[in-house]
XYZ file of N, CA and C in Angstrom:
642
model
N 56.321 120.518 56.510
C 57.259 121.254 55.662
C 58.537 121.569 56.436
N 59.802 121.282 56.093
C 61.115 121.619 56.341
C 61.286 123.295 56.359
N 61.685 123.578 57.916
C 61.959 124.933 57.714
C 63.093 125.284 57.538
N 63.267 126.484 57.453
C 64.693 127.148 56.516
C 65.668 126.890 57.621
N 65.497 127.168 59.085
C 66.679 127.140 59.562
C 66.992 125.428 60.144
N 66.295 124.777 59.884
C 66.797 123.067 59.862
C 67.790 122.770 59.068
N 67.850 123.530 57.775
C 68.925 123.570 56.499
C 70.057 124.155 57.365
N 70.175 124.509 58.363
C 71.513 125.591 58.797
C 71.626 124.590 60.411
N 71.346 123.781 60.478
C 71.736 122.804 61.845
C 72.827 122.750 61.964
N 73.368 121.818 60.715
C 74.658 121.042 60.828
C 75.533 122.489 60.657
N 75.841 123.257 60.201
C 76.456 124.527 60.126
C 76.661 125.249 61.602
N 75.067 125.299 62.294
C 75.658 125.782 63.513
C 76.026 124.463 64.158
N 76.132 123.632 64.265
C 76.241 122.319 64.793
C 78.011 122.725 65.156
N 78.385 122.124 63.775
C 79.831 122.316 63.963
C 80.575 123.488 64.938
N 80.293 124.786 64.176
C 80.548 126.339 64.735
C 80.142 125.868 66.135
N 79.411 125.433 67.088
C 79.415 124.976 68.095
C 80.691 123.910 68.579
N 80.542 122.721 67.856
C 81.764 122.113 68.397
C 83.295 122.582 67.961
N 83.394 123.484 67.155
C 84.895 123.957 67.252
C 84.947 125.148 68.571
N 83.975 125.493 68.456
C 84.186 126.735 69.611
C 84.425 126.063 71.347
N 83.680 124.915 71.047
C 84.223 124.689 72.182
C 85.044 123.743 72.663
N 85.710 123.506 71.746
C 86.994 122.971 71.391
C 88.411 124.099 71.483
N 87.810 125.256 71.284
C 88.665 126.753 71.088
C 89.249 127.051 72.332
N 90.851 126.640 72.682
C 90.713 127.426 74.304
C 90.449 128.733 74.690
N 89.945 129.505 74.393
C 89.234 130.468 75.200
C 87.723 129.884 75.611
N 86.956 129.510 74.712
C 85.831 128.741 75.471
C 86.567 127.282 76.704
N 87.320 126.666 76.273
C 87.762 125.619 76.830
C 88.127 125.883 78.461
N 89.328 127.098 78.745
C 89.649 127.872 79.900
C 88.847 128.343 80.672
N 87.762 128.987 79.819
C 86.670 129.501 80.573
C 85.881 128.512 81.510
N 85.522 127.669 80.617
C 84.978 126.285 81.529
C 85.676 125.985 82.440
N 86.763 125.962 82.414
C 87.979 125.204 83.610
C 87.924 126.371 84.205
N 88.121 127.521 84.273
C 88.390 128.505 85.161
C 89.926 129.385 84.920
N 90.912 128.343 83.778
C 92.122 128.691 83.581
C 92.486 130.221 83.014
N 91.386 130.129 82.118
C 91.743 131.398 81.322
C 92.322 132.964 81.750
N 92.604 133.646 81.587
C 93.033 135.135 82.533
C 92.188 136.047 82.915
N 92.154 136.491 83.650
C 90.742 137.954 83.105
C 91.271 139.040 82.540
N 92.708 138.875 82.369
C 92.842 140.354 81.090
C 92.151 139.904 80.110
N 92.624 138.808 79.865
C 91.781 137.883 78.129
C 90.447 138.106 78.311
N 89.819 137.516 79.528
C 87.814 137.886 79.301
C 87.639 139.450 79.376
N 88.521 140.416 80.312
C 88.323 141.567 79.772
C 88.572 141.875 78.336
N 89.984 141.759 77.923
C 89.384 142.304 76.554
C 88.488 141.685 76.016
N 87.823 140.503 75.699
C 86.515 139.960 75.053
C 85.535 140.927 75.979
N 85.249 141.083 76.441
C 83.844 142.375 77.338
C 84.317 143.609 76.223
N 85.606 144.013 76.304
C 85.601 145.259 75.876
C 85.140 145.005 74.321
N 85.546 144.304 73.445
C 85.268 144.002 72.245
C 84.399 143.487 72.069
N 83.374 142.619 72.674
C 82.337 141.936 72.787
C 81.274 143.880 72.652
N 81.262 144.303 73.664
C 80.612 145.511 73.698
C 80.318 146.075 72.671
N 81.432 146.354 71.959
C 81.636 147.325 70.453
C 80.542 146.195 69.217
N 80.655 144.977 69.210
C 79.838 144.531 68.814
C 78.594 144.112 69.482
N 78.100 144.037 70.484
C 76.736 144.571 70.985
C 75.909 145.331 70.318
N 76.773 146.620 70.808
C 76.215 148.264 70.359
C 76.050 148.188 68.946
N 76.543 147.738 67.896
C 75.999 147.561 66.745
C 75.117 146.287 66.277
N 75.651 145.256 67.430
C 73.897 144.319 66.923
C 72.858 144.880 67.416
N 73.084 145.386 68.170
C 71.689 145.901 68.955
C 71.169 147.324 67.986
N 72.078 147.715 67.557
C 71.665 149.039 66.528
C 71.186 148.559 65.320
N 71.811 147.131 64.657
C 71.192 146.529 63.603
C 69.441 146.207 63.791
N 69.462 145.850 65.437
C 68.142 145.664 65.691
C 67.014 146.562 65.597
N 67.638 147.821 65.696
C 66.505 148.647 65.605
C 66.363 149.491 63.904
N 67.863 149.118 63.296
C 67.150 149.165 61.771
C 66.571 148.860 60.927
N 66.797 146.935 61.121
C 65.924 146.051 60.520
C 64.826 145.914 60.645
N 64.789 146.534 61.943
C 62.865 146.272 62.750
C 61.923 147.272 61.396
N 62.436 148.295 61.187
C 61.822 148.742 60.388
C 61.569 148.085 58.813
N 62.038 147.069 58.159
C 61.470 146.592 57.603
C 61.016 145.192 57.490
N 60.631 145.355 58.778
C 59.677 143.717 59.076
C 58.508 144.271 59.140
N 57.481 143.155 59.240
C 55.744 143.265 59.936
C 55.841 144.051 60.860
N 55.028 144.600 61.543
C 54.525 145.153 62.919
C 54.997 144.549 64.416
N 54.419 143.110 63.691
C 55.067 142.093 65.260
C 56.077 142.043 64.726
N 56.820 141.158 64.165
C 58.272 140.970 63.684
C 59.323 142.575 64.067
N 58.859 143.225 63.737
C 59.655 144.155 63.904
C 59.763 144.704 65.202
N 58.939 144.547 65.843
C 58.869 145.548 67.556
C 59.405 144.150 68.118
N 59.097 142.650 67.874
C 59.719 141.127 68.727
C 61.357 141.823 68.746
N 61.633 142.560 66.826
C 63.268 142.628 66.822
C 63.989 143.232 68.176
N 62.980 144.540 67.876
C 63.829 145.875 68.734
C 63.744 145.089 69.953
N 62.965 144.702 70.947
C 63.209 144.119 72.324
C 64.063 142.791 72.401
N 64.703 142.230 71.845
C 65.464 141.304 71.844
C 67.264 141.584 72.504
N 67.379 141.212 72.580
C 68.823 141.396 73.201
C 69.261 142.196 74.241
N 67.925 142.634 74.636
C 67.984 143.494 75.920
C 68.335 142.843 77.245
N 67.961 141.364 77.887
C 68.578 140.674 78.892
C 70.033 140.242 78.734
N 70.310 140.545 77.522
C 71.957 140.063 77.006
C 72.618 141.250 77.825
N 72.239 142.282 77.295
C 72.720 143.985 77.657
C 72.306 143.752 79.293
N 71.318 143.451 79.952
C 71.523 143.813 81.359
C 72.895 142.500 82.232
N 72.739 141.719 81.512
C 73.662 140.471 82.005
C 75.079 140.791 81.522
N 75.784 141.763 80.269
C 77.121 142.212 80.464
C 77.157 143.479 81.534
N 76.302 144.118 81.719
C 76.614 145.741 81.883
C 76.537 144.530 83.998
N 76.217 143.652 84.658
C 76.615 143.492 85.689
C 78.119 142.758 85.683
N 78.611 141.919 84.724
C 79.840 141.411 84.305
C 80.989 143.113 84.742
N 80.733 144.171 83.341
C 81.303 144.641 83.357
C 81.898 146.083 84.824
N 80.838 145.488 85.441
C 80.567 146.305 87.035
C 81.585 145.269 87.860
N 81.264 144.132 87.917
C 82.032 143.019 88.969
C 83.773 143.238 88.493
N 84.091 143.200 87.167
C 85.423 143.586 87.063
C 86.040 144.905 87.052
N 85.075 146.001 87.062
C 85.568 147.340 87.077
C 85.614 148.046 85.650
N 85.164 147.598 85.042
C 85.208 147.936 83.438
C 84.193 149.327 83.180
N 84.704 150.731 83.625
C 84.245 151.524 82.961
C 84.106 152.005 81.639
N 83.046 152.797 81.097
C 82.448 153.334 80.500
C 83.189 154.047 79.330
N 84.270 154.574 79.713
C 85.695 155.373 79.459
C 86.217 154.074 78.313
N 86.377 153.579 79.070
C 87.464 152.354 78.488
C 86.578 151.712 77.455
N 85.563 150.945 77.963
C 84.968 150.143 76.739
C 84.487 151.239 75.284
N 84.350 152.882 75.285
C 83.655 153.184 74.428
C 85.383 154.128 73.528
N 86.663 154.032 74.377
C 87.858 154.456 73.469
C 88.684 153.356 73.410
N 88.563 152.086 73.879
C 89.312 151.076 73.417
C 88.861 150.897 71.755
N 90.127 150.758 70.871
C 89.809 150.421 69.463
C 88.833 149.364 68.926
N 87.997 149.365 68.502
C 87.158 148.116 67.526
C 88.554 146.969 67.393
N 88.721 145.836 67.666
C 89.541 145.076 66.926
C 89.554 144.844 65.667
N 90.184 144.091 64.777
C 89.812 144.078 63.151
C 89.158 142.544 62.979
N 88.880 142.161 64.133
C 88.142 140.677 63.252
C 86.713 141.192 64.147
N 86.442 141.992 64.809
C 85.474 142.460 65.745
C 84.790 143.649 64.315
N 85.716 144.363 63.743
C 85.612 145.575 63.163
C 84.699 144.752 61.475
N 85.261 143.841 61.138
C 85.234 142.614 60.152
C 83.273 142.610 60.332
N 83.482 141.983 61.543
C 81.798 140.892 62.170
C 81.275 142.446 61.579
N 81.039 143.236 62.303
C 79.934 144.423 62.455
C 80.007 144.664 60.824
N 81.118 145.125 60.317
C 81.082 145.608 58.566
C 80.184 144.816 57.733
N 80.063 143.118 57.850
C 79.369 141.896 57.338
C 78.232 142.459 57.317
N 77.501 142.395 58.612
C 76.120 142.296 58.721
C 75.484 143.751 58.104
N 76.194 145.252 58.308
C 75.877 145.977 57.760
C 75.490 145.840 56.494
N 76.729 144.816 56.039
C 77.130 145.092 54.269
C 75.994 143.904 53.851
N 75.306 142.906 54.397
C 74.423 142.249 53.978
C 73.053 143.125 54.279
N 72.866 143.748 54.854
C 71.404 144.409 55.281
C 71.601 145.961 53.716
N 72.650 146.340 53.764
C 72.848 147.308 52.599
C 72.593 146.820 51.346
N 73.304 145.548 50.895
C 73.466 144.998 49.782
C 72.178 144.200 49.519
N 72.281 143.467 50.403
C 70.970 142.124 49.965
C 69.879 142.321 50.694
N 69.289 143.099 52.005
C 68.040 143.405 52.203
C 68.122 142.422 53.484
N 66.747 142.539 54.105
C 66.535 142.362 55.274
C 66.307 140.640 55.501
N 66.001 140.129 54.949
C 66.031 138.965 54.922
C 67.473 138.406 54.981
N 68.620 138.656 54.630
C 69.891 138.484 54.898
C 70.391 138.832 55.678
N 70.001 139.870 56.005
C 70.557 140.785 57.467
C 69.681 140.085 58.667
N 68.450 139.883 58.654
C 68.432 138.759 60.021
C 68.983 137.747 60.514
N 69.297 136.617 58.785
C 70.029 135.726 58.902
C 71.394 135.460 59.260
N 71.956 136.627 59.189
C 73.225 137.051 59.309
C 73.523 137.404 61.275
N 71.985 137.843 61.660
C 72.086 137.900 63.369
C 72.045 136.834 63.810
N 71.637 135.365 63.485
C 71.034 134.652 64.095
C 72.120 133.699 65.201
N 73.073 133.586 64.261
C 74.292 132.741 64.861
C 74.745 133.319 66.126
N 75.049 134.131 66.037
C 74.800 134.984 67.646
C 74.121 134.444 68.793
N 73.290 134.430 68.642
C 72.012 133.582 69.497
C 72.374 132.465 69.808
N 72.193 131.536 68.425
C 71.831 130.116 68.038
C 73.119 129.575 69.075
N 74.339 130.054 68.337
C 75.535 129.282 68.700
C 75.759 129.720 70.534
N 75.628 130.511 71.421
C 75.688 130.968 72.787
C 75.265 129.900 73.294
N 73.666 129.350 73.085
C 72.836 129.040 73.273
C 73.481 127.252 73.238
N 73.668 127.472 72.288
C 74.343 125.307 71.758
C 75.543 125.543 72.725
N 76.294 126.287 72.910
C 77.567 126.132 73.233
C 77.246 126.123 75.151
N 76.158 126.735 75.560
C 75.663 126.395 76.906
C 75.045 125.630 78.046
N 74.085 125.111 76.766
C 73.884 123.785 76.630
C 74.393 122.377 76.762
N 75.935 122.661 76.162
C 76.540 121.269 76.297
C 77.823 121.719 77.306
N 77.516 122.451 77.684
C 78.504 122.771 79.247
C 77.211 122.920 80.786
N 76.414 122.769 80.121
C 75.542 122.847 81.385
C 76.344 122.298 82.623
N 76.412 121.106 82.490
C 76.954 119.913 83.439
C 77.989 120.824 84.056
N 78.814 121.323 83.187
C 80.565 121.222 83.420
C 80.328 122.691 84.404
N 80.631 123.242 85.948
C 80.952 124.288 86.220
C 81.893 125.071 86.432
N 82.015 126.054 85.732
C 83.401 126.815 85.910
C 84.232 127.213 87.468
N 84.995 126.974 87.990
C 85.389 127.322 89.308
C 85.347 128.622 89.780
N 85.139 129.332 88.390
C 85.585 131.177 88.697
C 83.868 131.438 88.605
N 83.388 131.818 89.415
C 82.209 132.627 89.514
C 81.841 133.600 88.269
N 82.833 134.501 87.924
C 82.109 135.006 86.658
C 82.479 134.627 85.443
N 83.117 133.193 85.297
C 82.670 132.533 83.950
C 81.609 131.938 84.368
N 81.427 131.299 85.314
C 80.096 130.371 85.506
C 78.808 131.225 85.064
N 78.904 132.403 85.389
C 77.981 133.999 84.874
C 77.669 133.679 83.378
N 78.753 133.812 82.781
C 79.118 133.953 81.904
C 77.833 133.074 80.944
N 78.496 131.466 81.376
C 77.600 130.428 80.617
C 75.887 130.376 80.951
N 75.722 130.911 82.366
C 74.624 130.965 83.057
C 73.505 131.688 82.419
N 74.207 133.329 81.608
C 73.248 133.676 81.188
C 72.532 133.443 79.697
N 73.640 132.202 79.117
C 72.668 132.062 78.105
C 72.312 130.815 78.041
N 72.272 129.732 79.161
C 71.025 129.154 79.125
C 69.645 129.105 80.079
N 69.518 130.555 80.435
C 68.224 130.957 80.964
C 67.428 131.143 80.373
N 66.277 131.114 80.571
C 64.948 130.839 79.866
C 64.523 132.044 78.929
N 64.735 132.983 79.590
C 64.617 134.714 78.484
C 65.402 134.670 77.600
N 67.020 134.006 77.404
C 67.836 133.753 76.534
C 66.869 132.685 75.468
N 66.509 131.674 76.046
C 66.136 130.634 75.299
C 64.731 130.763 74.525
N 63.680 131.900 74.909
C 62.917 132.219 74.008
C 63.419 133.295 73.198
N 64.346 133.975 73.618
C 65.159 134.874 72.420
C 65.242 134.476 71.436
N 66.131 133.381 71.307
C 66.182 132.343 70.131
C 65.311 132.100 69.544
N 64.430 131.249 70.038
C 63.196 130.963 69.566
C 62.338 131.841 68.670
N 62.477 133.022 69.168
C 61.591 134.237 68.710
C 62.235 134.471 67.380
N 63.867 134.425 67.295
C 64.802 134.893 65.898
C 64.619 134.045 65.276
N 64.838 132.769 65.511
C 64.502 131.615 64.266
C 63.338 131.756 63.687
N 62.288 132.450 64.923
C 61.313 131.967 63.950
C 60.486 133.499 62.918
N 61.253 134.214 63.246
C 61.658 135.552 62.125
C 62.491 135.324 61.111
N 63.278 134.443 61.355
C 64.297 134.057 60.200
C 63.080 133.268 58.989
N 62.934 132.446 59.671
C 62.204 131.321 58.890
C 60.702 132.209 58.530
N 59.738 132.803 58.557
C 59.062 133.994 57.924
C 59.693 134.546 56.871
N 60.617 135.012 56.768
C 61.712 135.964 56.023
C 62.044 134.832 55.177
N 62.049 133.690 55.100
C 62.982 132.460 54.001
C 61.364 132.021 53.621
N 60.141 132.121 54.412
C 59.143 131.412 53.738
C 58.487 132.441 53.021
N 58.603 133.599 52.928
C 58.146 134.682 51.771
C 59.215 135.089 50.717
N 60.791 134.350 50.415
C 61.770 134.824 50.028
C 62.072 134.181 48.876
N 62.283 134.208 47.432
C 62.553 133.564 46.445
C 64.039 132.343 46.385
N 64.475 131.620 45.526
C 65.160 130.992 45.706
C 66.724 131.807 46.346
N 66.426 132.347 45.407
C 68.046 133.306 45.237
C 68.296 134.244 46.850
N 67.010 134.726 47.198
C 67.265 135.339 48.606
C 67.297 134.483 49.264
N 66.668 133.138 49.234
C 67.693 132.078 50.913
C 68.858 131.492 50.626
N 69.080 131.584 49.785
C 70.736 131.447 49.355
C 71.451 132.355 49.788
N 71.014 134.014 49.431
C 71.945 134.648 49.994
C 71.810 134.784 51.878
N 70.492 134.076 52.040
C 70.281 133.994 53.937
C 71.209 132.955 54.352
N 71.907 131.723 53.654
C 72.088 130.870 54.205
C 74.044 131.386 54.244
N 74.298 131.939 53.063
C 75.720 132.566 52.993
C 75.602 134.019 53.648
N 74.989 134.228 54.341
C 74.948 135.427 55.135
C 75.344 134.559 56.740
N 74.944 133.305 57.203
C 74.683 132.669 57.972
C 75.746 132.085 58.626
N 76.238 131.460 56.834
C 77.642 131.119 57.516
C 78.986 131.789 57.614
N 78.998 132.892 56.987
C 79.785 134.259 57.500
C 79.820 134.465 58.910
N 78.558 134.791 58.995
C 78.943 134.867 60.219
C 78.992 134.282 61.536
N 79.082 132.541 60.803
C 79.120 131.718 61.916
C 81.226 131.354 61.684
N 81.732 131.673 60.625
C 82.641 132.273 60.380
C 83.028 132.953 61.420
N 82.828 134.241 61.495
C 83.431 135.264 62.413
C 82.847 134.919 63.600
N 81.746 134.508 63.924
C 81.860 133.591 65.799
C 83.095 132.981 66.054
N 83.862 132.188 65.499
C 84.740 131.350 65.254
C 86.117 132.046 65.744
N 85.928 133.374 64.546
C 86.644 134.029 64.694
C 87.059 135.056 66.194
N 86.312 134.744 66.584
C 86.023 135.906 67.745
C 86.222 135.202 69.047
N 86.215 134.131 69.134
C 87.019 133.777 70.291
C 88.785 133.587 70.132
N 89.319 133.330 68.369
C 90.813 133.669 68.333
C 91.458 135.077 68.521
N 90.492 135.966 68.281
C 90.999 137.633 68.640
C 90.816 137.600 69.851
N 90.025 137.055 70.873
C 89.901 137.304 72.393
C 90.935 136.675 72.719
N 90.945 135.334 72.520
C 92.417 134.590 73.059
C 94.008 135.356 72.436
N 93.859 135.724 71.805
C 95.739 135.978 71.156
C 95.639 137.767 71.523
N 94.378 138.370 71.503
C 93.819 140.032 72.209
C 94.813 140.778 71.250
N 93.881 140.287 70.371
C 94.178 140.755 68.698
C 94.543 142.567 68.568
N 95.034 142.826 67.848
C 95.721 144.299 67.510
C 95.509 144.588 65.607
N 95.671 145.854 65.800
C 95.624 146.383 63.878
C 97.461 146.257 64.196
């Protein structure tokens, strides 16, 4: 049987090859890019953290038992692998929690809320997944390539490590539970939850590169 997130390949497929086609992924690889630019992506990257990671512990509550406790521990090696990033450049605590939300940063977080409010939990996972999925593809096909700057090489390093890579594993296969108990009409709205926000991935390396403003 064809699972639900095989239907969403070619979707993250692409969202993978434009991103890294995107010069801010592109620089990073080369080493060109600035570190004001990867700082502000840390600082804005953060602000959306703190609310995927808060999505994680709302949704957990309406999954299974396992499904729901797999949720809450997930993204926790993500969180120890920025919080040493944001130590090596000096990025206090101060700064990342009164620097403004950006508005395509402010955008991502409103989505996933507004699908877990509106359409239920089965949309709202689907709506996390690209997160993962796409880090993960986009690390993958830079394996080879090493960045000259030590903490982009960080950067790509930590998401194709093996705790990253059963992360994934673990969400897809919560996603796909959630689409194999879900009527027609709810994986429809999983699959347009999906590509929203493979949408705003997209989006989120042009607000890091141009270090977007209201």
């Amino acid at each position: 049987m064809k699972k639900f997130t095989d239907q969403l390949t070619d979707m993250i497929i692409q969202t993978r090859d434009t991103s890294i086609n995107h010069p801010f992924i592109h620089q990073l690889s080369t080493g060109e890019l600035p570190l004001v630019t990867f700082r502000y992506y840390l600082i804005q990257d953060n602000h959306y953290l703190t609310a995927f990671n808060q999505l994680h512990q709302v949704i957990a509550v309406h999954l299974s038992l396992q499904d729901g406790e797999t949720l809450r521990h997930l993204g926790e090696g993500e969180d120890a692998a920025r919080q040493k990033m944001h130590q090596e450049i000096g990025l206090e605590n101060e700064e990342l929690t009164t620097t403004p939300v950006a508005p395509t940063a402010y955008a991502y977080i409103t989505h996933m809320y507004y699908q877990l409010n509106t359409y239920g939990k089965e949309a709202a996972v689907s709506g996390l997944l690209p997160c993962y999925w796409l880090y993960s593809e986009i690390a993958q096909q830079l394996i080879h390539r090493r960045s000259p700057r030590p903490l982009y090489q960080e950067f790509f390093d930590s998401y194709s490590a093996a705790d990253f890579t059963s992360s994934i594993q673990a969400m897809i296969d919560i996603v796909n539970r959630q689409a194999n108990a879900a009527g027609q009409e709810t994986r429809q709205q999983m699959k347009r939850a999906f590509e929203i926000s493979c949408h705003y991935e997209k989006a989120f390396w042009q607000m890091a590169y141009t270090k977007e403003q209201w």
